[in-house]
PDB file of C-alpha atoms in Angstrom:
ATOM      1  CA  MET A   1     -19.134  17.286  43.796  1.00 53.00           C
ATOM      2  CA  LYS A   2     -19.670  14.161  45.906  1.00 61.00           C
ATOM      3  CA  MET A   3     -17.560  11.288  44.616  1.00 66.00           C
ATOM      4  CA  ASN A   4     -19.129   7.847  44.204  1.00 75.00           C
ATOM      5  CA  GLY A   5     -15.874   5.883  44.475  1.00 87.00           C
ATOM      6  CA  LEU A   6     -15.600   5.158  40.753  1.00 93.00           C
ATOM      7  CA  HIS A   7     -12.489   6.053  38.787  1.00 95.00           C
ATOM      8  CA  ALA A   8     -12.501   5.767  34.991  1.00 96.00           C
ATOM      9  CA  VAL A   9      -9.349   5.899  32.865  1.00 97.00           C
ATOM     10  CA  MET A  10     -10.138   7.463  29.478  1.00 96.00           C
ATOM     11  CA  VAL A  11      -7.744   6.596  26.641  1.00 95.00           C
ATOM     12  CA  PRO A  12      -8.424   8.214  23.242  1.00 92.00           C
ATOM     13  CA  PHE A  13      -6.432   7.747  20.084  1.00 90.00           C
ATOM     14  CA  PRO A  14      -4.306  10.936  20.302  1.00 88.00           C
ATOM     15  CA  VAL A  15      -5.851  13.037  17.532  1.00 84.00           C
ATOM     16  CA  GLN A  16      -8.467  15.774  17.885  1.00 81.00           C
ATOM     17  CA  GLY A  17     -11.354  13.916  16.211  1.00 80.00           C
ATOM     18  CA  THR A  18     -11.269  11.102  18.765  1.00 85.00           C
ATOM     19  CA  ILE A  19     -10.166  13.123  21.794  1.00 87.00           C
ATOM     20  CA  ASN A  20     -13.112  15.550  21.723  1.00 86.00           C
ATOM     21  CA  PRO A  21     -15.904  12.914  21.929  1.00 89.00           C
ATOM     22  CA  LEU A  22     -14.121  11.212  24.829  1.00 91.00           C
ATOM     23  CA  ILE A  23     -13.641  14.589  26.522  1.00 88.00           C
ATOM     24  CA  ASN A  24     -17.416  15.124  26.330  1.00 89.00           C
ATOM     25  CA  LEU A  25     -18.093  11.683  27.793  1.00 92.00           C
ATOM     26  CA  ALA A  26     -15.479  12.237  30.495  1.00 92.00           C
ATOM     27  CA  HIS A  27     -17.063  15.515  31.630  1.00 89.00           C
ATOM     28  CA  LEU A  28     -20.492  13.876  31.643  1.00 91.00           C
ATOM     29  CA  LEU A  29     -19.237  11.078  33.890  1.00 93.00           C
ATOM     30  CA  SER A  30     -17.328  13.542  36.055  1.00 91.00           C
ATOM     31  CA  SER A  31     -20.500  15.596  36.606  1.00 89.00           C
ATOM     32  CA  ARG A  32     -22.066  12.428  38.038  1.00 90.00           C
ATOM     33  CA  GLY A  33     -19.325  11.823  40.568  1.00 91.00           C
ATOM     34  CA  VAL A  34     -16.942   9.579  38.617  1.00 93.00           C
ATOM     35  CA  PHE A  35     -13.290  10.527  39.020  1.00 94.00           C
ATOM     36  CA  ILE A  36     -11.622  10.787  35.608  1.00 95.00           C
ATOM     37  CA  THR A  37      -8.024  10.217  34.569  1.00 95.00           C
ATOM     38  CA  PHE A  38      -7.774  11.309  30.957  1.00 94.00           C
ATOM     39  CA  VAL A  39      -4.702   9.986  29.159  1.00 94.00           C
ATOM     40  CA  ASN A  40      -3.025  12.179  26.547  1.00 92.00           C
ATOM     41  CA  THR A  41       0.283  11.887  24.796  1.00 91.00           C
ATOM     42  CA  GLU A  42       2.604  14.796  25.464  1.00 90.00           C
ATOM     43  CA  TRP A  43       2.123  15.985  21.876  1.00 88.00           C
ATOM     44  CA  SER A  44      -1.686  15.865  21.902  1.00 86.00           C
ATOM     45  CA  HIS A  45      -1.861  17.511  25.325  1.00 86.00           C
ATOM     46  CA  LYS A  46       0.326  20.355  24.105  1.00 85.00           C
ATOM     47  CA  CYS A  47      -2.105  20.881  21.219  1.00 81.00           C
ATOM     48  CA  MET A  48      -5.039  20.896  23.640  1.00 78.00           C
ATOM     49  CA  ALA A  49      -3.332  23.340  26.007  1.00 77.00           C
ATOM     50  CA  LYS A  50      -2.890  25.800  23.152  1.00 73.00           C
ATOM     51  CA  ALA A  51      -6.596  25.553  22.306  1.00 67.00           C
ATOM     52  CA  ALA A  52      -7.817  25.988  25.893  1.00 64.00           C
ATOM     53  CA  HIS A  53      -9.000  29.406  27.023  1.00 55.00           C
ATOM     54  CA  ASN A  54      -8.069  28.770  30.643  1.00 52.00           C
ATOM     55  CA  ASP A  55      -6.786  26.027  32.926  1.00 49.00           C
ATOM     56  CA  ASP A  56     -10.318  25.127  34.081  1.00 53.00           C
ATOM     57  CA  GLU A  57     -11.016  23.709  30.632  1.00 55.00           C
ATOM     58  CA  LEU A  58      -8.280  21.140  31.130  1.00 57.00           C
ATOM     59  CA  SER A  59      -8.823  19.848  34.662  1.00 61.00           C
ATOM     60  CA  THR A  60     -11.058  20.031  37.738  1.00 70.00           C
ATOM     61  CA  SER A  61     -11.040  18.503  41.209  1.00 74.00           C
ATOM     62  CA  THR A  62     -12.591  15.318  39.775  1.00 84.00           C
ATOM     63  CA  PHE A  63     -10.849  15.353  36.403  1.00 89.00           C
ATOM     64  CA  LYS A  64      -7.130  15.073  35.853  1.00 90.00           C
ATOM     65  CA  PHE A  65      -4.907  14.590  32.825  1.00 91.00           C
ATOM     66  CA  LEU A  66      -2.132  12.043  32.628  1.00 93.00           C
ATOM     67  CA  THR A  67       0.398  12.727  29.884  1.00 92.00           C
ATOM     68  CA  ILE A  68       2.660  10.016  28.509  1.00 94.00           C
ATOM     69  CA  PRO A  69       5.377  10.069  25.829  1.00 93.00           C
ATOM     70  CA  ASP A  70       4.521   8.552  22.449  1.00 89.00           C
ATOM     71  CA  GLY A  71       8.103   7.488  21.724  1.00 87.00           C
ATOM     72  CA  LEU A  72       8.539   9.795  18.730  1.00 87.00           C
ATOM     73  CA  PRO A  73      10.986  12.726  18.525  1.00 86.00           C
ATOM     74  CA  PRO A  74       9.523  16.225  19.085  1.00 83.00           C
ATOM     75  CA  ASP A  75      10.028  17.225  15.440  1.00 83.00           C
ATOM     76  CA  HIS A  76       8.209  14.166  14.050  1.00 84.00           C
ATOM     77  CA  GLY A  77       5.339  15.151  11.730  1.00 80.00           C
ATOM     78  CA  ARG A  78       2.883  12.674  13.305  1.00 81.00           C
ATOM     79  CA  LEU A  79      -0.194  13.513  11.223  1.00 74.00           C
ATOM     80  CA  SER A  80       1.923  14.056   8.123  1.00 76.00           C
ATOM     81  CA  ASN A  81       3.559  10.667   8.718  1.00 76.00           C
ATOM     82  CA  SER A  82       0.514   8.903  10.072  1.00 75.00           C
ATOM     83  CA  ALA A  83       1.635   5.317   9.470  1.00 78.00           C
ATOM     84  CA  GLU A  84       4.601   5.732  11.838  1.00 84.00           C
ATOM     85  CA  TYR A  85       2.393   7.612  14.301  1.00 84.00           C
ATOM     86  CA  ALA A  86      -0.244   4.861  14.346  1.00 84.00           C
ATOM     87  CA  THR A  87       2.424   2.214  14.879  1.00 86.00           C
ATOM     88  CA  ALA A  88       3.987   4.156  17.751  1.00 88.00           C
ATOM     89  CA  VAL A  89       0.615   4.670  19.425  1.00 89.00           C
ATOM     90  CA  GLN A  90      -0.260   0.969  19.214  1.00 89.00           C
ATOM     91  CA  ASN A  91       2.952   0.170  21.106  1.00 91.00           C
ATOM     92  CA  LEU A  92       2.133   2.394  24.099  1.00 93.00           C
ATOM     93  CA  GLY A  93       0.830  -0.413  26.325  1.00 94.00           C
ATOM     94  CA  PRO A  94       3.854  -0.778  28.642  1.00 95.00           C
ATOM     95  CA  VAL A  95       4.274   3.010  28.908  1.00 95.00           C
ATOM     96  CA  LEU A  96       0.585   3.465  29.697  1.00 95.00           C
ATOM     97  CA  GLU A  97       0.606   0.776  32.383  1.00 96.00           C
ATOM     98  CA  TYR A  98       3.739   2.227  33.988  1.00 95.00           C
ATOM     99  CA  HIS A  99       2.350   5.765  34.210  1.00 95.00           C
ATOM    100  CA  LEU A 100      -1.073   4.629  35.421  1.00 95.00           C
ATOM    101  CA  LEU A 101       0.483   2.676  38.295  1.00 94.00           C
ATOM    102  CA  ARG A 102       2.854   5.521  39.092  1.00 92.00           C
ATOM    103  CA  SER A 103       0.077   8.139  39.193  1.00 90.00           C
ATOM    104  CA  LEU A 104      -2.100   6.337  41.746  1.00 86.00           C
ATOM    105  CA  SER A 105      -2.373   8.130  45.066  1.00 83.00           C
ATOM    106  CA  ASP A 106      -4.385   8.061  48.296  1.00 80.00           C
ATOM    107  CA  GLU A 107      -6.181  11.218  47.156  1.00 82.00           C
ATOM    108  CA  THR A 108      -8.037   9.461  44.327  1.00 87.00           C
ATOM    109  CA  PRO A 109     -10.187   6.318  44.194  1.00 91.00           C
ATOM    110  CA  PRO A 110      -8.563   3.180  42.745  1.00 94.00           C
ATOM    111  CA  TYR A 111      -9.071   2.585  39.048  1.00 96.00           C
ATOM    112  CA  THR A 112     -12.330   0.795  38.303  1.00 96.00           C
ATOM    113  CA  CYS A 113     -12.386   0.650  34.483  1.00 96.00           C
ATOM    114  CA  ILE A 114     -10.688   1.734  31.257  1.00 97.00           C
ATOM    115  CA  ILE A 115     -12.799   3.484  28.618  1.00 96.00           C
ATOM    116  CA  THR A 116     -10.902   3.551  25.368  1.00 94.00           C
ATOM    117  CA  GLU A 117     -11.342   4.650  21.777  1.00 88.00           C
ATOM    118  CA  THR A 118     -11.756   1.826  19.275  1.00 83.00           C
ATOM    119  CA  PHE A 119      -8.289   1.972  17.703  1.00 82.00           C
ATOM    120  CA  MET A 120      -6.374   1.960  20.997  1.00 89.00           C
ATOM    121  CA  SER A 121      -5.826  -1.791  20.972  1.00 89.00           C
ATOM    122  CA  CYS A 122      -2.808  -1.384  23.260  1.00 91.00           C
ATOM    123  CA  THR A 123      -5.242  -0.928  26.169  1.00 94.00           C
ATOM    124  CA  TYR A 124      -6.330  -4.577  25.893  1.00 93.00           C
ATOM    125  CA  GLU A 125      -3.252  -6.009  27.605  1.00 93.00           C
ATOM    126  CA  VAL A 126      -3.086  -3.081  30.049  1.00 95.00           C
ATOM    127  CA  ALA A 127      -6.639  -3.748  31.226  1.00 96.00           C
ATOM    128  CA  ASN A 128      -5.935  -7.481  31.556  1.00 95.00           C
ATOM    129  CA  LYS A 129      -2.741  -6.967  33.547  1.00 95.00           C
ATOM    130  CA  MET A 130      -4.401  -4.450  35.871  1.00 96.00           C
ATOM    131  CA  GLY A 131      -7.549  -6.563  36.258  1.00 96.00           C
ATOM    132  CA  LEU A 132      -9.842  -3.818  34.958  1.00 96.00           C
ATOM    133  CA  PRO A 133     -12.916  -4.039  32.711  1.00 96.00           C
ATOM    134  CA  ARG A 134     -12.349  -2.389  29.329  1.00 95.00           C
ATOM    135  CA  VAL A 135     -15.104  -0.450  27.549  1.00 94.00           C
ATOM    136  CA  ILE A 136     -14.799   0.417  23.844  1.00 91.00           C
ATOM    137  CA  PHE A 137     -16.172   3.817  22.825  1.00 90.00           C
ATOM    138  CA  TRP A 138     -16.741   4.358  19.090  1.00 86.00           C
ATOM    139  CA  THR A 139     -16.157   8.032  18.257  1.00 82.00           C
ATOM    140  CA  MET A 140     -16.835   8.105  14.526  1.00 78.00           C
ATOM    141  CA  CYS A 141     -19.999   8.644  12.506  1.00 77.00           C
ATOM    142  CA  ALA A 142     -22.158   5.879  10.998  1.00 78.00           C
ATOM    143  CA  ALA A 143     -20.840   6.535   7.478  1.00 80.00           C
ATOM    144  CA  SER A 144     -17.286   6.053   8.709  1.00 77.00           C
ATOM    145  CA  SER A 145     -18.279   2.839  10.470  1.00 78.00           C
ATOM    146  CA  ILE A 146     -19.863   1.441   7.307  1.00 82.00           C
ATOM    147  CA  ALA A 147     -16.864   2.471   5.204  1.00 81.00           C
ATOM    148  CA  GLN A 148     -14.388   0.799   7.516  1.00 77.00           C
ATOM    149  CA  CYS A 149     -16.439  -2.402   7.761  1.00 80.00           C
ATOM    150  CA  ASN A 150     -16.451  -2.544   3.962  1.00 83.00           C
ATOM    151  CA  ALA A 151     -12.790  -1.741   3.334  1.00 80.00           C
ATOM    152  CA  ASN A 152     -12.325  -4.623   0.912  1.00 85.00           C
ATOM    153  CA  LEU A 153     -15.368  -3.518  -1.080  1.00 87.00           C
ATOM    154  CA  LEU A 154     -14.003   0.029  -1.393  1.00 84.00           C
ATOM    155  CA  LEU A 155     -10.619  -1.345  -2.389  1.00 84.00           C
ATOM    156  CA  SER A 156     -12.018  -3.695  -5.038  1.00 88.00           C
ATOM    157  CA  ASN A 157     -14.065  -0.845  -6.522  1.00 86.00           C
ATOM    158  CA  GLY A 158     -11.026   1.413  -6.793  1.00 82.00           C
ATOM    159  CA  HIS A 159     -12.161   3.999  -4.250  1.00 79.00           C
ATOM    160  CA  ILE A 160      -9.076   3.560  -2.079  1.00 77.00           C
ATOM    161  CA  PRO A 161      -6.379   4.620  -1.963  1.00 75.00           C
ATOM    162  CA  VAL A 162      -7.776   8.031  -2.871  1.00 72.00           C
ATOM    163  CA  LYS A 163      -6.098  10.026  -5.608  1.00 72.00           C
ATOM    164  CA  VAL A 164      -6.465  13.712  -4.792  1.00 69.00           C
ATOM    165  CA  GLU A 165      -6.706  14.750  -8.434  1.00 73.00           C
ATOM    166  CA  GLU A 166      -9.667  12.404  -8.942  1.00 71.00           C
ATOM    167  CA  SER A 167     -11.459  12.961  -5.640  1.00 68.00           C
ATOM    168  CA  LYS A 168     -14.112  15.356  -7.038  1.00 73.00           C
ATOM    169  CA  ARG A 169     -14.811  13.573 -10.306  1.00 76.00           C
ATOM    170  CA  ALA A 170     -18.427  12.515 -10.803  1.00 76.00           C
ATOM    171  CA  ASP A 171     -17.402   9.014 -11.839  1.00 77.00           C
ATOM    172  CA  LYS A 172     -15.649   8.570  -8.500  1.00 78.00           C
ATOM    173  CA  VAL A 173     -18.870   8.898  -6.476  1.00 84.00           C
ATOM    174  CA  ILE A 174     -19.102   6.099  -3.903  1.00 86.00           C
ATOM    175  CA  THR A 175     -22.393   4.225  -4.268  1.00 88.00           C
ATOM    176  CA  CYS A 176     -21.316   0.678  -3.432  1.00 88.00           C
ATOM    177  CA  LEU A 177     -21.636   0.910   0.355  1.00 88.00           C
ATOM    178  CA  PRO A 178     -24.561  -0.894   2.003  1.00 89.00           C
ATOM    179  CA  GLY A 179     -27.085   0.918   4.149  1.00 84.00           C
ATOM    180  CA  ASN A 180     -29.186   3.984   3.454  1.00 83.00           C
ATOM    181  CA  LEU A 181     -26.263   6.258   2.592  1.00 83.00           C
ATOM    182  CA  PRO A 182     -26.406   8.957  -0.084  1.00 85.00           C
ATOM    183  CA  PRO A 183     -23.748   8.914  -2.833  1.00 85.00           C
ATOM    184  CA  LEU A 184     -20.436  10.002  -1.327  1.00 83.00           C
ATOM    185  CA  LEU A 185     -17.276  11.604  -2.620  1.00 78.00           C
ATOM    186  CA  PRO A 186     -13.947  11.143  -0.824  1.00 72.00           C
ATOM    187  CA  THR A 187     -14.089  14.885  -0.108  1.00 65.00           C
ATOM    188  CA  ASP A 188     -17.319  14.349   1.867  1.00 65.00           C
ATOM    189  CA  ARG A 189     -15.116  12.896   4.581  1.00 52.00           C
ATOM    190  CA  ILE A 190     -13.940  16.383   5.600  1.00 34.00           C
ATOM    191  CA  HIS A 191     -10.895  16.356   3.340  1.00 36.00           C
ATOM    192  CA  GLN A 192      -9.638  13.055   4.720  1.00 44.00           C
ATOM    193  CA  THR A 193      -7.863  10.296   2.905  1.00 37.00           C
ATOM    194  CA  PHE A 194      -7.704   6.537   3.305  1.00 45.00           C
ATOM    195  CA  TYR A 195      -4.701   4.312   3.548  1.00 40.00           C
ATOM    196  CA  PHE A 196      -4.277   0.716   4.604  1.00 38.00           C
ATOM    197  CA  SER A 197      -2.158  -0.399   7.504  1.00 39.00           C
ATOM    198  CA  THR A 198      -1.724  -3.715   9.254  1.00 38.00           C
ATOM    199  CA  VAL A 199      -1.630  -3.001  12.978  1.00 40.00           C
ATOM    200  CA  SER A 200      -0.608  -5.697  15.432  1.00 38.00           C
ATOM    201  CA  VAL A 201      -3.267  -5.867  18.123  1.00 38.00           C
ATOM    202  CA  SER A 202      -1.978  -8.813  20.131  1.00 38.00           C
ATOM    203  CA  PRO A 203       0.557 -11.631  19.698  1.00 35.00           C
ATOM    204  CA  ASN A 204      -2.321 -13.860  18.556  1.00 32.00           C
ATOM    205  CA  PHE A 205      -3.829 -11.956  15.655  1.00 31.00           C
ATOM    206  CA  LYS A 206      -3.590  -8.912  13.448  1.00 35.00           C
ATOM    207  CA  VAL A 207      -6.282  -6.597  12.221  1.00 35.00           C
ATOM    208  CA  ARG A 208      -6.370  -5.172   8.723  1.00 36.00           C
ATOM    209  CA  GLU A 209      -7.966  -1.767   9.047  1.00 37.00           C
ATOM    210  CA  ILE A 210      -8.500   1.530   7.298  1.00 36.00           C
ATOM    211  CA  MET A 211      -7.140   4.554   9.078  1.00 39.00           C
ATOM    212  CA  CYS A 212      -8.408   8.058   8.277  1.00 39.00           C
ATOM    213  CA  TRP A 213      -6.297  11.156   8.650  1.00 37.00           C
ATOM    214  CA  SER A 214      -6.657  14.828   7.906  1.00 36.00           C
ATOM    215  CA  THR A 215      -4.738  15.944   4.837  1.00 34.00           C
ATOM    216  CA  ARG A 216      -4.606  19.587   5.809  1.00 37.00           C
ATOM    217  CA  SER A 217      -3.337  21.446   8.859  1.00 38.00           C
ATOM    218  CA  MET A 218      -6.163  22.126  11.300  1.00 41.00           C
ATOM    219  CA  SER A 219      -6.394  24.187  14.474  1.00 44.00           C
ATOM    220  CA  TRP A 220      -7.350  22.204  17.548  1.00 45.00           C
ATOM    221  CA  ARG A 221     -10.653  23.092  19.180  1.00 51.00           C
ATOM    222  CA  LEU A 222     -11.933  21.858  22.508  1.00 48.00           C
ATOM    223  CA  PRO A 223     -15.591  20.795  22.786  1.00 55.00           C
ATOM    224  CA  THR A 224     -17.923  23.253  24.505  1.00 53.00           C
ATOM    225  CA  ARG A 225     -19.261  22.130  27.862  1.00 53.00           C
TER     226      ARG A 225
END
């Protein structure tokens, strides 16, 4: 593959549902001559390695992985303690910048941009310090987008936080969301649950956001190329 001199750094939020869409985009860009550095935490990369059938699924001559620590102990539940995990991930900026600078070599083009998943706000300062343009890639479906933009509406109507024992009751059907959405149950979100967290995005402001996490153990699967 002839390289075109471009080098994109891909930074997903380190869970399967956001990694796989960025993996697909990364391979698409790589097939068009863009060198890819795909950033994983050590934990998420270990999960991906277990799911891979062979090493070629994880890297090529124009696609490399960069693994960084997430600052949590190896035995931390992460998805079972998602509030702590989200907080740790949002504080990865200095670690990410350090490892990106350390991994540069004469064998790869210089970094030209950072493509990051929506919730990885820690990439904002990294991109500014490194003088790189930052592209936001939304990995979730339209229904999820509408739900998150209307968090206060869901909260005021009693739909969040979700109570598992009530999640399939007919009177808990979600019909208050705008747009052309059919009536939804919390279980329509692939057995996910909502919780609120206040995540510091920069020293200047904070974002109040809904985070969605799987409530059951799932096997990691890599997207098919």
